[in-house]
mmCIF file of C-alpha atoms in Angstrom:
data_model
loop_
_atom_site.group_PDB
_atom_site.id
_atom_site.type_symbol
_atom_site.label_atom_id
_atom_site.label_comp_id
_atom_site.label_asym_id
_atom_site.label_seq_id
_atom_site.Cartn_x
_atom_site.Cartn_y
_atom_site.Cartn_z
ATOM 1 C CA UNK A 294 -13.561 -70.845 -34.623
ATOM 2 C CA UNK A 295 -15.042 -70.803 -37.784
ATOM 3 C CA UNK A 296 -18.378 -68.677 -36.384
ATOM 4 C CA UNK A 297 -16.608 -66.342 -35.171
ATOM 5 C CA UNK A 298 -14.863 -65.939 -38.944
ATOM 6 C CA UNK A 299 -18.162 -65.808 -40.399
ATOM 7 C CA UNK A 300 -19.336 -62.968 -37.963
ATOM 8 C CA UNK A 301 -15.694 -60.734 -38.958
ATOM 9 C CA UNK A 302 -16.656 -61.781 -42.650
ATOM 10 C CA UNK A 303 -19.633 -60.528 -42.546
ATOM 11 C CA UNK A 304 -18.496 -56.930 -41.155
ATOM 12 C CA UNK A 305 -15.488 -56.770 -43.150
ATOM 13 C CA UNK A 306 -13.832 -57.513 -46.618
ATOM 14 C CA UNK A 307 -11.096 -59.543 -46.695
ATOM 15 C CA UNK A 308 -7.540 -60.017 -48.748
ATOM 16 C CA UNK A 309 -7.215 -63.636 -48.023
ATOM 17 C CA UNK A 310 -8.709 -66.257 -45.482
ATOM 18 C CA UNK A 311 -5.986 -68.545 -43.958
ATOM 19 C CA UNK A 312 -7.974 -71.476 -42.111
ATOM 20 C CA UNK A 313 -7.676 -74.883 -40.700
ATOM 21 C CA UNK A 314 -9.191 -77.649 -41.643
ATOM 22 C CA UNK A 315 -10.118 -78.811 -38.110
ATOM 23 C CA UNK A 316 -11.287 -76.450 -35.409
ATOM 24 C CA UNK A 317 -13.935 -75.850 -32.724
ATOM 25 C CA UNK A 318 -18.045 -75.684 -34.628
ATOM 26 C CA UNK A 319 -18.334 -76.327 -38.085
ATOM 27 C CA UNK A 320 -15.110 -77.364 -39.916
ATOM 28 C CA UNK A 321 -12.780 -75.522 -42.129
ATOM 29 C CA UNK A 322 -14.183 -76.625 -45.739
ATOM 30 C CA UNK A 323 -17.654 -75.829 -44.223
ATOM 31 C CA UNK A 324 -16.097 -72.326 -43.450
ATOM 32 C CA UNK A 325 -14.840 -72.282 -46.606
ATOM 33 C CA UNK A 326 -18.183 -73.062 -48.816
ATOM 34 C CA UNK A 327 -19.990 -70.923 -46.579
ATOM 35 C CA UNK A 328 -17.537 -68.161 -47.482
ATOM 36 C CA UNK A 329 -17.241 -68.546 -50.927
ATOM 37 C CA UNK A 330 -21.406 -68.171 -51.030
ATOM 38 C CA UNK A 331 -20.861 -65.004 -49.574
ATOM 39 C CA UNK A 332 -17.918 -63.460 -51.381
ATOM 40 C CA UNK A 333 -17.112 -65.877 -54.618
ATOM 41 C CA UNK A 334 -13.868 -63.748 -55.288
ATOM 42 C CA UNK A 335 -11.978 -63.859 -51.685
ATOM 43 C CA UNK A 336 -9.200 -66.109 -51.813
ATOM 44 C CA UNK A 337 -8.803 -69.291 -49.232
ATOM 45 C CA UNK A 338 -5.725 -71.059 -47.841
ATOM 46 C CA UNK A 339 -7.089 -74.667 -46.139
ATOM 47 C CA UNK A 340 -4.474 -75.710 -44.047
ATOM 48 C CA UNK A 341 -4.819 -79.086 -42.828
ATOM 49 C CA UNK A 342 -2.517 -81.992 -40.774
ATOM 50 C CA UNK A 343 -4.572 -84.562 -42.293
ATOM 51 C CA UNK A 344 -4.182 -84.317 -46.131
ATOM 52 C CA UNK A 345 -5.967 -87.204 -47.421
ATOM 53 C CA UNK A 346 -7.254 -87.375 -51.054
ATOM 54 C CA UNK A 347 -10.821 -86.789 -49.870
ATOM 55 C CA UNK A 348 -9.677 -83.689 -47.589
ATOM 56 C CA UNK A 349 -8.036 -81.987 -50.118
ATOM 57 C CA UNK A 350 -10.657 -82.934 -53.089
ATOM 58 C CA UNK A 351 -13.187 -81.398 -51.057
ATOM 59 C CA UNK A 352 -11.144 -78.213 -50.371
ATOM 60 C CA UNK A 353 -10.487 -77.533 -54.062
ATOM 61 C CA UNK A 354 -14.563 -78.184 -54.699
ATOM 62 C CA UNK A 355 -14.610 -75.954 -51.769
ATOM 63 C CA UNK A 356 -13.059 -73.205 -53.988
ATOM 64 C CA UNK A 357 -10.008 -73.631 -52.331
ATOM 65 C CA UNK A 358 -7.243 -71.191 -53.935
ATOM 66 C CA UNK A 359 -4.947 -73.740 -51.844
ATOM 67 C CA UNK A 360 -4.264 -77.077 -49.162
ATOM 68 C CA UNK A 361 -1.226 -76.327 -47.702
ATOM 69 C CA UNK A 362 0.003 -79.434 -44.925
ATOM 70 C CA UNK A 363 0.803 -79.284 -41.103
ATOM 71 C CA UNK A 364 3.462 -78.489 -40.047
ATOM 72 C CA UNK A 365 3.835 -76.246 -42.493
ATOM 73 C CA UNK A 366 6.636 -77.453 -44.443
ATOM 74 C CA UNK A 367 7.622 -73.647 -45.049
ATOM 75 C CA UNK A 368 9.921 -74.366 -48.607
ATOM 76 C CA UNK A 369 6.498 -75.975 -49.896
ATOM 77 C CA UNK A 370 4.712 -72.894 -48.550
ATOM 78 C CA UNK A 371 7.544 -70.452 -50.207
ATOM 79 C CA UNK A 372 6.718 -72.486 -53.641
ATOM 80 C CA UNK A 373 2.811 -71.805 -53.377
ATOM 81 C CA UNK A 374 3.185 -68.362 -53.289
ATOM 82 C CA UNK A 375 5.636 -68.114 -55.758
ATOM 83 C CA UNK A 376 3.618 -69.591 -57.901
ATOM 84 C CA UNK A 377 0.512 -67.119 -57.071
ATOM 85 C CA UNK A 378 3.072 -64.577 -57.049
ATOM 86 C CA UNK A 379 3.182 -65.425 -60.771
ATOM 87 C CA UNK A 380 -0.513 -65.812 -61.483
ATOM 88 C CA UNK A 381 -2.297 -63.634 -63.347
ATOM 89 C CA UNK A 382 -4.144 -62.107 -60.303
ATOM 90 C CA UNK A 383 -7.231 -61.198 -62.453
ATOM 91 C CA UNK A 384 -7.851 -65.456 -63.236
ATOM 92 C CA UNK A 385 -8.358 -65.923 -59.563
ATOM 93 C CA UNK A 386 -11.603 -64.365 -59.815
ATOM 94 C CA UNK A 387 -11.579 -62.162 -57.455
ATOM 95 C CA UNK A 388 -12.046 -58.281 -56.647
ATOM 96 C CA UNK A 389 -8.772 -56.139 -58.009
ATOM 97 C CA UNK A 390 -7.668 -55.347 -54.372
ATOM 98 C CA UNK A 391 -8.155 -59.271 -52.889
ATOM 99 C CA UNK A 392 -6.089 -60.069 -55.916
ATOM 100 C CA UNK A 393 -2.836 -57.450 -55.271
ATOM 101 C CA UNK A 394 -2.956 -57.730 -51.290
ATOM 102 C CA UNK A 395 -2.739 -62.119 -52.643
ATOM 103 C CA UNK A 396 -0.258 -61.369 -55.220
ATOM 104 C CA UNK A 397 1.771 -58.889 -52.631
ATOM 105 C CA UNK A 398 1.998 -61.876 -49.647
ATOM 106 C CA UNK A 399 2.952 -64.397 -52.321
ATOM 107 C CA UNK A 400 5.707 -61.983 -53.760
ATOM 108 C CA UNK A 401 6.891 -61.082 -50.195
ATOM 109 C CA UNK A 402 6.978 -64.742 -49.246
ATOM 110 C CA UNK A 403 8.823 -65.211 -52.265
ATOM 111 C CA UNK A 404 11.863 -62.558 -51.086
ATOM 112 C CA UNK A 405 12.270 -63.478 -47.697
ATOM 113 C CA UNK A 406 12.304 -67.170 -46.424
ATOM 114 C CA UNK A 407 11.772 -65.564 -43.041
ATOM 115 C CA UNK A 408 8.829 -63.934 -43.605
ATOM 116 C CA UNK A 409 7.027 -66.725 -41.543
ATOM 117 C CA UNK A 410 9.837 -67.172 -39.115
ATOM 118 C CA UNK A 411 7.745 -66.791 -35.928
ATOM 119 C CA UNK A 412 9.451 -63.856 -34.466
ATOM 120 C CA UNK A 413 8.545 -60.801 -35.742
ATOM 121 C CA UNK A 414 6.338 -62.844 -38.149
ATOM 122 C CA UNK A 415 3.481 -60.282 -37.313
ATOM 123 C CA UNK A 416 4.983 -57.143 -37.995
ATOM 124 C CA UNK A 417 6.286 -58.417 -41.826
ATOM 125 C CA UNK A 418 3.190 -59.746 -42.547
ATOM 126 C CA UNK A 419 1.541 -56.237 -41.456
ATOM 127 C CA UNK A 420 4.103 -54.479 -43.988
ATOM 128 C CA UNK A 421 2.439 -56.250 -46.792
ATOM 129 C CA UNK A 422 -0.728 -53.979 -48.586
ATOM 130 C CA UNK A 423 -3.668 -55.511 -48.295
ATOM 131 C CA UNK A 424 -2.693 -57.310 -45.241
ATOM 132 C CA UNK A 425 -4.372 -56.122 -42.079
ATOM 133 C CA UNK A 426 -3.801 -57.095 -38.091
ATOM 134 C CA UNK A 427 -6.074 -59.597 -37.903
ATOM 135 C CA UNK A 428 -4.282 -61.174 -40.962
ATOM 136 C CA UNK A 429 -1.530 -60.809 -39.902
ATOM 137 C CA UNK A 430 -2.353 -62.437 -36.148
ATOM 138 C CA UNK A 431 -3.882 -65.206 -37.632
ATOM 139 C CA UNK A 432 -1.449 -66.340 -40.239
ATOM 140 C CA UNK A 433 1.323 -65.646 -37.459
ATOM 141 C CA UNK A 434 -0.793 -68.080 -34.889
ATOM 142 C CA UNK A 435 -1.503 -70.810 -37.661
ATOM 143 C CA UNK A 436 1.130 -70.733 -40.362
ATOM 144 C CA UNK A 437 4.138 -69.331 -38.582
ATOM 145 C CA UNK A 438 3.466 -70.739 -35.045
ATOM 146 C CA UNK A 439 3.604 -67.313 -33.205
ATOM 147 C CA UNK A 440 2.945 -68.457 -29.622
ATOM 148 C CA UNK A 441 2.026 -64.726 -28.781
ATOM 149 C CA UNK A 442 -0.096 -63.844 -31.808
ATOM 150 C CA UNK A 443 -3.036 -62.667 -30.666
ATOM 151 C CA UNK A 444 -6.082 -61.182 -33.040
ATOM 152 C CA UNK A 445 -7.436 -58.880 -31.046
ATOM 153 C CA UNK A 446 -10.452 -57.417 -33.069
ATOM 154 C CA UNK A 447 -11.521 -61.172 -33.375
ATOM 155 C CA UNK A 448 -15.271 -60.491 -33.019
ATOM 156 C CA UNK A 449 -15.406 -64.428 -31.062
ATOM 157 C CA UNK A 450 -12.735 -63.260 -28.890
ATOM 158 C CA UNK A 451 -14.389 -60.042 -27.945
ATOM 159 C CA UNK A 452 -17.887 -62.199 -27.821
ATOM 160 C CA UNK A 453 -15.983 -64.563 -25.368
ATOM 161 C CA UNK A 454 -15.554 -61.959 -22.614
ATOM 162 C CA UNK A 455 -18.284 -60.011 -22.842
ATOM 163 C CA UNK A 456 -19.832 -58.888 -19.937
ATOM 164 C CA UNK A 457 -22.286 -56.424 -18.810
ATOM 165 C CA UNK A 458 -20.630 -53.990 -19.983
ATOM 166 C CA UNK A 459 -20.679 -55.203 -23.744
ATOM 167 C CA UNK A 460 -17.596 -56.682 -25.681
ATOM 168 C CA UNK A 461 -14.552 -55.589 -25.057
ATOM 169 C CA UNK A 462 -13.192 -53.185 -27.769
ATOM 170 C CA UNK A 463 -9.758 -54.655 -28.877
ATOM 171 C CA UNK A 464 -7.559 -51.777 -27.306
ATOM 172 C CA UNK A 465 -9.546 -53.506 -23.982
ATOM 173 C CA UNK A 466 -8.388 -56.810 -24.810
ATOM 174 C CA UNK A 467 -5.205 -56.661 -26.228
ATOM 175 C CA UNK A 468 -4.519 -54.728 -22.924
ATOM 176 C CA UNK A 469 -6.347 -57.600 -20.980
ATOM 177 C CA UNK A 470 -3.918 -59.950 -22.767
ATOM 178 C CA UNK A 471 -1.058 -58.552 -21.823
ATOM 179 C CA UNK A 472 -0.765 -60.580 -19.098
ATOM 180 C CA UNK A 473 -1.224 -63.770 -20.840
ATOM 181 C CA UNK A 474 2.292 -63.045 -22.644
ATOM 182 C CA UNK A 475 3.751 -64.998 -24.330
ATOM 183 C CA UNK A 476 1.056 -67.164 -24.821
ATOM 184 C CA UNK A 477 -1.878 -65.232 -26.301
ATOM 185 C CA UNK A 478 -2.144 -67.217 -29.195
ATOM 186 C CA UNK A 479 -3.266 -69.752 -26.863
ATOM 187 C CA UNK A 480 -5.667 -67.993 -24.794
ATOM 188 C CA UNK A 481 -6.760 -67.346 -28.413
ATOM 189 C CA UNK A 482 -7.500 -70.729 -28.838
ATOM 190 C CA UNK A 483 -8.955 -71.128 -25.518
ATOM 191 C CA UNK A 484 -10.949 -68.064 -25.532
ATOM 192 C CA UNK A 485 -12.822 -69.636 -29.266
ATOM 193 C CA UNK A 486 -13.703 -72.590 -28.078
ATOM 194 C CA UNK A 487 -15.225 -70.719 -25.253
ATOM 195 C CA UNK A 488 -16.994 -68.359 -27.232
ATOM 196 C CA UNK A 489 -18.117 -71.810 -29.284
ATOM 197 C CA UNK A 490 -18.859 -73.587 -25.671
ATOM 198 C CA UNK A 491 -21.436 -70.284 -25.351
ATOM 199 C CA UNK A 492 -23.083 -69.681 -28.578
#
């Protein structure tokens, strides 16, 4: 849920933000706005299943690097990156590294039509530089449909089964999720609107 992006975004820096345009709290292009007042230069994918003018007008005013449609049509997606792939990575206005780890996911999208094949989706994405786990979890559970993607140091995921112990550290819950193969992606889901249901 988009809180629980703001809390990671606020702890971390990010490459690139890959997020929906509908989901649990505030909505994507909120998410969006609110993250490009915090870091102007991070690049963000909007996915959305409902691409209306308005939708996608508001992403871009958002500061939307892109609006890529649901499903994820992934020969259109291939062509987006290409294209970033051949951006000049310094006109997206963003810090150097944002720029490579974009430029690097758009040139390895570019190579390999599989890249978001859900199988092994995960471990590609986690070859690219600049491209961490969560990343990698999260554009596996959204773009490429990974049923068992799972983001484990998702801060609203840890926040969602907290006890009184504390949160979970995410060693403790991707062990906990184990047993929810191969649908973690969905206890994902579950587990945010939880964490939303709470806050």
């Amino acid at each position: 849920n988009a809180e629980a992006a703001l809390a990671c975004f606020d702890d971390q820096q990010w490459s690139l933000v890959v997020t929906d345009v509908r989901m649990p709290g505030i909505d994507g292009i909120e998410l969006l706005a609110l993250l490009k007042e915090r870091s102007p230069g991070t690049p963000v994918l909007v996915m959305t299943g409902y691409a209306d003018r308005d939708t996608v007008a508001r992403a871009h005013d958002s500061g939307a690097l892109a609006v890529v449609n649901k499903p994820l049509n992934l020969d259109d997606f291939i062509e987006l990156v290409e294209r970033l792939a051949e951006a000049d990575v310094a006109s997206l206005g963003m810090p150097r590294a944002r720029g490579a780890a974009v430029r690097a996911l758009a040139t390895a999208a570019a190579a390999d039509p599989h890249l978001f094949d859900p199988h092994g989706a995960v471990e590609r994405l986690r070859k690219i530089p600049g491209i961490g786990d969560w990343t990698a979890q999260y554009i596996a559970m959204r773009a490429a449909r990974d049923a068992d993607a799972f983001p484990a140091s998702d801060v609203g995921l840890q926040r969602a089964l907290q006890s009184e112990r504390g949160r979970p550290t995410a060693r403790e819950l991707s062990a906990k999720a184990e047993a929810w193969r191969p649908w973690r992606a969905y206890a994902a889901l579950h587990l945010w609107a939880a964490d939303q249901e709470n806050s």
